[in-house]
């Protein structure tokens, strides 16, 4: 079979080469195939067949890198022109691509020349079928869209030269035959004539790729399938239409000529790039139609303004009837019309204006926060926008701030209110000038002019009313001398009745007087001092003392005023100074004197400093700036306290003498100064007791004597209670044997044994004393337990002069609980069972007591001194004295 190929310089060839280049760059190598072919190949000669599905299943594009070869969908390779192969191999590649999976593959083909073989004609006895070259003569075929027939309509005929030798039957397959749309084409199997059975819609199917087949009666195919491309020629059967059914544009009013309003677009389903889809736009009608404000570009569909006189207040919406026509706008072209809406955006090109040129209203005097007038305005701009919302301003007549004007957000009216009380007696009428603007700034109108503010006049008449007294001025200042004594009168506060312009019938009452300096005359308002006026009082601020006064008429109406008493300064305070000073020798050798004068600046500094002659030997005074002086040592003094008398005068000579206590210390800052005890004792500043101090000391002494006398009387009448204890308490607690081990003898040289059991209060038992008396019969004794031994000096005071290892506090905390437990058990047992260890001879231990032994009190591992005996508590000292009493 043979088919016409595209010319090398055609557009199709260029697109083919571009697609081939893309595949070369991005495809993957699949495999290499070698074919042996004759050295001379004619055009449309089959070279071989490649199984494409082994490399890529269902490829959408099959291209050859060499234009001398073309490849069918089944993998058959054909030559497109005559080729003469040399002895060298010829190589080219087949490129496969899938548009869905975006895969690309490459198959390398290697052609080798071989000896040419002669094909024989087919006979019935031949066992091998040989294919002959195609001699089909199909040409590119096209079908007219919407053809009117008659049907079936002949399309094309295909023939094979194999029909000269064999009986050939023709068939076709592909879209339009055995694929959607079915049965659109059919072929006569004997003649190869192809027919179309019905009209075709190009917008649904723009082309059909059909394959033609030639076979013998026994199914042999002497030729390869022939691709047939049927292209459907476009018919102008679709009218263009606007892409958006409802189109609304907006543009500011008063805009310039040529301002873009918007762009309309239309769609035509006919073949692109043809005259059938070349569209032209046109404005058929403008509503309202006069004057014409808009134009449209015929190719792009862009709408622009043609006039600067777009005024929203005259017409806020325009409608344009549009037409779009294909065939380049030719009268025979198909067309569609549509309507678009253009809205004008508001600009603040109209100023608001009052509905009246002047207004009149009235209000009662002394009324506040009351609405007195509402004013309406008109504005042609868009309502409820900043371009129409009014802003009112009082331009004149409100210098004292009696009025306020606001905008009602619901009605856009100006609301005039009184915010401060008006006085009919002062002014019976007020004239106001009020202006109005918009929230948004004005813009230029269509005539090029900018709007201006509109104004109106409001006359406010004030109605008279019977009102109470007036306190004018609200604050009244009176002057007085500092130190004015009590009982003096000062000019008070005067209120007036505005109706009578007099103070008759007005009563006064004081409502504010912090330190109660004054009383007020109820009828006249005159002040009278109750205390001496003191400018230096804490209640005086900036030389002023305030008094609040209420003035009332006969029916109880009142007003409040303030009296400010301005106190003139009087030089009644001498300069004062801190009398305790410290000089740190390591920092500086002088102290700074900074006196303070409670009087005003006119009676204060500069100060004059005078040093007493008695102190001039050790000290000098160096005035600095009239406000302070340096007290300096003439030479380095010992660390001690020094009394330095000085005299300080103010500018008028009013002075006071001060005795300064100056401490000279070895320090850097005064807080580090720590003088020794001797320095503190040697420092004897002059102390003078006043009469009240002496009286307090006498009364305290008398009270102390009375208390002592009472205690003495109670003591003499109190009966002495004698407490007795078991006999040998002293022996158990104070005297123990020299050895604790059993079987050892205790000689009388060391201790005398008692001859009989006796009471602890018996004086026949001779023991050592704890009150500083010498031991009479015993030369020494010990308290021993666990290796601890306490000895007394023979014939001397126990523990006197001995240095103990443990303190008395340690010993007391150790022994006191145990002795207390022992004494408690002795007192609880009437049969004195727990006291058996007390009354037995010390050289016979007997069996243990239930109360235990006080020997545990000496549970120490080292020797202990006896110095604790010098610090026994009173109870224990009394017990010791009782035990040794004869």
Coordinates of N, CA and C in Angstrom, one line a residue, residues 603-769:
X603 N 11.7 85.9 104.4 CA 12.2 85.9 105.8 C 13.1 84.7 106.1
X604 N 13.7 84.2 105.1 CA 14.6 83.0 105.2 C 16.1 83.4 104.9
X605 N 16.7 82.6 104.1 CA 18.1 82.8 103.8 C 18.3 84.1 103.0
X606 N 19.6 84.7 103.0 CA 20.8 84.0 103.5 C 20.9 84.0 105.0
X607 N 21.6 82.9 105.5 CA 21.7 82.8 106.9 C 23.1 83.3 107.3
X608 N 23.2 83.7 108.6 CA 24.5 84.1 109.2 C 24.8 83.1 110.3
X609 N 26.0 82.5 110.3 CA 26.4 81.5 111.2 C 27.5 82.1 112.2
X610 N 27.2 82.0 113.5 CA 28.1 82.5 114.5 C 28.5 81.4 115.5
X611 N 29.8 81.3 115.7 CA 30.4 80.2 116.6 C 30.6 80.8 118.0
X612 N 30.3 80.1 119.0 CA 30.5 80.6 120.4 C 32.0 80.6 120.7
X613 N 32.4 81.5 121.5 CA 33.8 81.7 121.8 C 34.4 80.4 122.5
X614 N 33.6 79.7 123.3 CA 34.1 78.5 124.0 C 34.5 77.4 123.0
X615 N 33.9 77.4 121.8 CA 34.1 76.4 120.8 C 35.1 76.8 119.7
X616 N 35.5 78.1 119.7 CA 36.3 78.5 118.6 C 37.7 78.0 118.7
X617 N 38.1 77.5 119.8 CA 39.5 76.9 119.9 C 39.6 75.6 119.1
X618 N 38.5 74.9 119.1 CA 38.6 73.6 118.4 C 37.9 73.6 117.0
X619 N 37.0 74.6 116.8 CA 36.2 74.5 115.6 C 36.2 75.8 114.8
X620 N 35.9 75.8 113.5 CA 35.8 77.0 112.7 C 34.5 76.8 111.9
X621 N 33.8 77.9 111.6 CA 32.6 77.9 110.7 C 33.0 78.6 109.4
X622 N 32.6 77.9 108.3 CA 32.9 78.5 107.0 C 31.6 78.6 106.2
X623 N 31.0 79.8 106.1 CA 29.8 80.0 105.4 C 30.0 79.7 103.9
X624 N 29.0 79.1 103.2 CA 29.2 78.7 101.8 C 28.4 79.6 100.9
X625 N 27.1 79.4 100.8 CA 26.3 80.1 99.8 C 25.1 80.8 100.5
X626 N 25.2 81.1 101.8 CA 24.1 81.7 102.5 C 23.1 80.8 103.0
X627 N 23.2 79.5 102.5 CA 22.2 78.5 102.9 C 22.8 77.4 103.8
X628 N 24.1 77.3 103.8 CA 24.8 76.3 104.6 C 26.2 76.8 105.0
X629 N 26.8 76.0 105.9 CA 28.1 76.3 106.4 C 28.8 75.0 106.7
X630 N 30.2 75.0 106.7 CA 31.0 73.9 107.1 C 31.5 74.1 108.5
X631 N 31.3 73.1 109.4 CA 31.9 73.1 110.7 C 33.1 72.2 110.6
X632 N 34.3 72.9 110.7 CA 35.5 72.2 110.5 C 36.4 72.2 111.7
X633 N 37.1 71.1 111.9 CA 38.1 71.0 113.1 C 39.3 71.9 112.8
X634 N 39.8 72.5 113.9 CA 41.0 73.3 113.7 C 42.2 72.3 113.6
X635 N 42.1 71.2 114.3 CA 43.1 70.1 114.2 C 42.4 68.8 114.4
X636 N 43.1 67.7 114.1 CA 42.5 66.4 114.3 C 42.2 66.1 115.8
X637 N 40.9 65.9 116.0 CA 40.4 65.7 117.4 C 40.3 64.2 117.7
X638 N 40.3 63.9 119.0 CA 40.1 62.5 119.4 C 38.7 62.0 119.0
X639 N 38.6 60.7 118.9 CA 37.3 60.2 118.6 C 36.4 60.3 119.8
X640 N 35.4 61.2 119.8 CA 34.6 61.4 121.0 C 33.4 62.3 120.6
X641 N 32.6 62.6 121.6 CA 31.5 63.5 121.4 C 31.9 64.9 121.8
X642 N 31.4 65.9 121.1 CA 31.8 67.3 121.4 C 30.5 68.1 121.3
X643 N 30.4 69.0 122.3 CA 29.2 70.0 122.2 C 29.7 71.3 121.7
X644 N 29.0 71.7 120.6 CA 29.5 72.9 119.9 C 28.3 73.9 119.8
X645 N 28.3 75.0 120.6 CA 27.2 76.0 120.5 C 27.4 76.9 119.4
X646 N 26.3 77.1 118.6 CA 26.3 78.0 117.4 C 25.1 78.8 117.4
X647 N 25.1 80.0 116.7 CA 24.0 80.8 116.6 C 23.7 81.1 115.1
X648 N 22.4 80.9 114.6 CA 22.1 81.1 113.2 C 21.0 82.2 113.1
X649 N 21.3 83.2 112.2 CA 20.4 84.3 112.0 C 19.9 84.2 110.5
X650 N 18.6 84.6 110.4 CA 18.0 84.8 109.0 C 18.4 86.1 108.5
X651 N 17.9 86.5 107.3 CA 18.3 87.7 106.6 C 17.9 89.0 107.4
X652 N 16.8 88.8 108.3 CA 16.4 90.0 109.1 C 17.0 90.0 110.5
X653 N 17.9 89.0 110.8 CA 18.6 89.0 112.1 C 17.8 88.2 113.1
X654 N 16.7 87.6 112.8 CA 16.0 86.7 113.8 C 16.8 85.5 113.9
X655 N 17.2 85.1 115.1 CA 18.2 84.1 115.3 C 17.7 83.1 116.4
X656 N 18.5 82.0 116.5 CA 18.3 81.0 117.6 C 19.6 80.4 117.9
X657 N 19.9 80.0 119.2 CA 21.1 79.4 119.6 C 20.9 77.9 119.6
X658 N 21.9 77.1 119.1 CA 21.8 75.7 119.1 C 23.1 75.1 119.6
X659 N 23.0 74.1 120.4 CA 24.1 73.3 120.9 C 24.2 72.0 120.1
X660 N 25.2 71.9 119.2 CA 25.3 70.8 118.4 C 26.1 69.7 119.1
X661 N 25.6 68.5 118.9 CA 26.3 67.3 119.4 C 27.1 66.7 118.3
X662 N 28.4 66.9 118.2 CA 29.2 66.5 117.1 C 30.0 65.2 117.5
X663 N 29.9 64.2 116.8 CA 30.6 63.0 117.1 C 31.7 62.8 116.0
X664 N 32.9 62.8 116.5 CA 34.1 62.5 115.7 C 34.4 61.0 115.7
X665 N 34.4 60.4 114.6 CA 34.5 59.0 114.5 C 35.4 58.5 113.4
X666 N 36.0 57.3 113.6 CA 36.8 56.7 112.6 C 36.0 55.8 111.7
X667 N 35.5 56.4 110.6 CA 34.5 55.7 109.7 C 34.6 56.4 108.4
X668 N 33.9 55.8 107.4 CA 33.8 56.3 106.1 C 32.4 57.0 105.9
X669 N 31.4 56.3 106.4 CA 30.0 56.9 106.4 C 29.5 56.8 107.8
X670 N 28.6 57.7 108.2 CA 28.1 57.8 109.6 C 27.5 56.5 110.1
X671 N 26.9 55.7 109.2 CA 26.3 54.4 109.7 C 27.3 53.4 110.1
X672 N 28.6 53.6 109.7 CA 29.6 52.6 110.1 C 30.3 53.0 111.5
X673 N 29.9 54.1 112.0 CA 30.5 54.6 113.2 C 30.2 53.7 114.4
X674 N 31.1 53.1 115.1 CA 31.0 52.3 116.3 C 32.0 52.7 117.3
X675 N 31.6 53.6 118.3 CA 32.6 54.1 119.3 C 32.7 53.0 120.4
X676 N 33.9 52.9 121.0 CA 34.1 52.0 122.1 C 33.3 52.4 123.3
X677 N 33.2 51.4 124.2 CA 32.5 51.6 125.4 C 33.2 52.7 126.3
X678 N 34.5 52.8 126.3 CA 35.2 53.8 127.0 C 34.9 55.2 126.5
X679 N 34.8 55.3 125.1 CA 34.6 56.6 124.5 C 33.1 57.0 124.7
X680 N 32.2 56.0 124.7 CA 30.8 56.4 125.0 C 30.7 56.8 126.5
X681 N 31.5 56.2 127.4 CA 31.4 56.5 128.8 C 32.1 57.9 129.1
X682 N 33.2 58.1 128.4 CA 33.9 59.4 128.6 C 33.1 60.6 128.0
X683 N 32.3 60.3 126.9 CA 31.6 61.4 126.3 C 30.4 61.7 127.2
X684 N 30.4 62.9 127.8 CA 29.4 63.3 128.7 C 28.8 64.6 128.2
X685 N 27.8 64.5 127.3 CA 27.2 65.7 126.8 C 26.3 66.3 127.9
X686 N 26.2 67.6 127.8 CA 25.4 68.3 128.8 C 24.0 67.9 128.7
X687 N 23.4 67.4 129.7 CA 22.0 67.0 129.8 C 21.4 67.8 130.8
X688 N 20.3 68.5 130.5 CA 19.6 69.4 131.4 C 18.2 68.8 131.6
X689 N 17.8 68.5 132.7 CA 16.5 67.9 133.0 C 15.5 69.0 133.2
X690 N 14.3 68.8 132.6 CA 13.3 69.8 132.8 C 12.5 69.5 134.0
X691 N 11.6 70.4 134.3 CA 10.8 70.3 135.5 C 9.9 69.1 135.5
X692 N 9.4 68.8 134.3 CA 8.5 67.6 134.2 C 9.3 66.3 134.3
X693 N 10.5 66.3 133.9 CA 11.3 65.1 134.1 C 11.6 64.8 135.6
X694 N 11.9 66.0 136.3 CA 12.2 65.8 137.7 C 11.0 65.4 138.5
X695 N 9.8 65.9 138.1 CA 8.6 65.5 138.8 C 8.3 64.0 138.5
X696 N 8.5 63.6 137.3 CA 8.3 62.2 137.0 C 9.2 61.3 137.8
X697 N 10.5 61.7 138.0 CA 11.4 60.9 138.8 C 10.9 60.8 140.3
X698 N 10.5 61.9 140.8 CA 10.0 61.9 142.3 C 8.8 61.0 142.4
X699 N 7.8 61.2 141.5 CA 6.6 60.3 141.6 C 7.0 58.9 141.5
X700 N 7.9 58.5 140.6 CA 8.3 57.1 140.4 C 9.0 56.6 141.7
X701 N 9.8 57.4 142.3 CA 10.5 56.9 143.5 C 9.4 56.7 144.6
X702 N 8.5 57.6 144.8 CA 7.5 57.4 145.8 C 6.7 56.1 145.6
X703 N 6.3 55.9 144.3 CA 5.5 54.7 144.0 C 6.3 53.4 144.3
X704 N 7.7 53.4 144.1 CA 8.5 52.3 144.3 C 8.6 52.0 145.8
X705 N 8.7 53.0 146.7 CA 8.7 52.9 148.1 C 7.4 52.2 148.6
X706 N 6.3 52.7 148.1 CA 5.0 52.1 148.5 C 4.9 50.6 148.2
X707 N 5.4 50.2 147.0 CA 5.4 48.8 146.6 C 6.3 48.0 147.6
X708 N 7.5 48.5 147.9 CA 8.4 47.8 148.8 C 7.8 47.6 150.2
X709 N 7.1 48.7 150.7 CA 6.5 48.6 152.0 C 5.4 47.6 152.0
X710 N 4.6 47.5 151.0 CA 3.5 46.6 151.0 C 4.1 45.1 150.9
X711 N 5.1 44.9 150.2 CA 5.7 43.6 150.1 C 6.2 43.2 151.5
X712 N 6.8 44.1 152.2 CA 7.4 43.8 153.6 C 6.3 43.4 154.5
X713 N 5.2 44.1 154.5 CA 4.0 43.8 155.4 C 3.5 42.4 155.1
X714 N 3.3 42.1 153.8 CA 2.8 40.8 153.5 C 3.8 39.7 153.9
X715 N 5.0 39.9 153.8 CA 6.0 38.9 154.1 C 6.1 38.6 155.6
X716 N 5.9 39.6 156.4 CA 6.0 39.4 157.9 C 4.8 38.6 158.4
X717 N 3.6 38.7 157.7 CA 2.4 38.1 158.2 C 2.3 36.7 157.6
X718 N 3.1 36.3 156.7 CA 3.0 35.0 156.0 C 3.6 33.9 156.9
X719 N 2.9 32.8 157.1 CA 3.4 31.7 157.9 C 4.4 30.9 157.1
X720 N 5.6 30.5 157.8 CA 6.6 29.8 157.1 C 6.2 28.3 157.1
X721 N 6.3 27.7 156.0 CA 6.0 26.2 155.9 C 7.3 25.5 155.8
X722 N 7.5 24.6 156.6 CA 8.7 23.8 156.6 C 8.5 22.5 155.9
X723 N 9.3 22.2 154.9 CA 9.3 21.0 154.1 C 10.4 20.1 154.6
X724 N 10.0 18.8 154.8 CA 10.9 17.8 155.2 C 11.0 16.8 154.1
X725 N 12.2 16.2 154.1 CA 12.5 15.2 153.1 C 13.1 14.0 153.9
X726 N 13.3 12.9 153.2 CA 13.9 11.8 153.9 C 15.3 12.2 154.4
X727 N 15.8 11.4 155.5 CA 17.0 11.8 156.2 C 18.2 12.1 155.3
X728 N 18.5 11.2 154.6 CA 19.8 11.2 154.0 C 19.8 11.6 152.6
X729 N 19.0 12.7 152.3 CA 19.0 13.2 150.9 C 20.3 13.8 150.6
X730 N 20.9 14.5 151.5 CA 22.2 15.1 151.3 C 23.2 14.0 151.0
X731 N 23.1 12.9 151.8 CA 24.1 11.8 151.5 C 24.0 11.3 150.1
X732 N 22.7 11.1 149.7 CA 22.5 10.5 148.3 C 22.9 11.4 147.2
X733 N 22.6 12.7 147.4 CA 22.8 13.6 146.3 C 24.2 14.3 146.3
X734 N 24.7 14.5 147.5 CA 25.9 15.3 147.6 C 27.2 14.5 148.0
X735 N 26.9 13.3 148.7 CA 28.0 12.6 149.3 C 27.8 11.1 148.9
X736 N 28.8 10.6 148.2 CA 28.8 9.2 147.8 C 30.1 8.6 148.2
X737 N 30.2 7.3 148.1 CA 31.5 6.7 148.5 C 32.5 6.9 147.5
X738 N 33.8 6.7 147.9 CA 34.9 7.0 147.0 C 35.0 5.9 145.9
X739 N 34.4 4.7 146.2 CA 34.5 3.7 145.2 C 33.1 3.0 145.2
X740 N 32.7 2.7 143.9 CA 31.4 2.0 143.7 C 31.5 0.5 143.7
X741 N 32.8 0.0 143.5 CA 32.9 -1.4 143.4 C 32.6 -2.2 144.7
X742 N 32.0 -3.3 144.6 CA 31.6 -4.1 145.8 C 32.8 -4.7 146.5
X743 N 32.7 -4.8 147.9 CA 33.7 -5.4 148.7 C 34.8 -4.5 149.2
X744 N 34.8 -3.3 148.6 CA 35.9 -2.4 149.1 C 35.5 -1.7 150.4
X745 N 36.4 -1.5 151.2 CA 36.1 -0.8 152.5 C 36.3 0.7 152.3
X746 N 35.4 1.3 153.0 CA 35.4 2.8 153.0 C 35.9 3.2 154.4
X747 N 37.0 3.9 154.5 CA 37.5 4.2 155.8 C 36.9 5.5 156.3
X748 N 37.0 5.7 157.6 CA 36.4 7.0 158.1 C 37.3 8.2 157.8
X749 N 38.5 7.8 157.3 CA 39.3 9.0 156.9 C 38.7 9.7 155.8
X750 N 38.0 9.0 155.0 CA 37.4 9.7 153.8 C 36.0 10.2 154.1
X751 N 35.2 9.4 154.9 CA 33.8 9.9 155.1 C 33.3 9.2 156.3
X752 N 32.4 9.9 157.1 CA 31.8 9.4 158.3 C 30.5 8.8 158.0
X753 N 30.3 7.5 158.5 CA 29.0 6.8 158.3 C 28.0 7.3 159.3
X754 N 26.7 7.5 158.9 CA 25.7 7.9 159.8 C 25.4 6.7 160.7
X755 N 25.1 7.0 162.0 CA 24.8 6.0 163.0 C 23.4 5.5 163.0
X756 N 22.5 6.4 162.5 CA 21.1 6.0 162.5 C 20.4 6.7 161.4
X757 N 19.2 6.2 161.2 CA 18.4 6.8 160.1 C 17.7 8.0 160.7
X758 N 17.9 9.1 160.0 CA 17.4 10.3 160.5 C 16.7 11.1 159.4
X759 N 16.0 12.1 159.8 CA 15.3 12.9 158.8 C 16.3 13.8 158.1
X760 N 15.9 14.2 156.9 CA 16.8 15.0 156.1 C 17.1 16.3 156.8
X761 N 16.2 16.7 157.6 CA 16.3 18.0 158.3 C 17.1 17.9 159.6
X762 N 17.5 16.7 160.0 CA 18.3 16.5 161.2 C 19.6 17.1 161.1
X763 N 20.0 17.9 162.1 CA 21.2 18.6 162.1 C 22.4 17.8 162.6
X764 N 22.1 16.5 163.1 CA 23.2 15.7 163.6 C 24.1 15.2 162.5
X765 N 23.6 15.1 161.3 CA 24.4 14.7 160.2 C 25.3 15.8 159.7
X766 N 26.5 15.6 159.7 CA 27.5 16.6 159.3 C 27.9 16.4 157.8
X767 N 27.5 17.4 157.0 CA 27.9 17.4 155.6 C 28.5 18.7 155.2
X768 N 29.1 18.8 154.0 CA 29.6 20.0 153.5 C 28.5 21.0 153.1
X769 N 28.8 22.3 153.1 CA 27.8 23.3 152.8 C 28.0 23.8 151.4

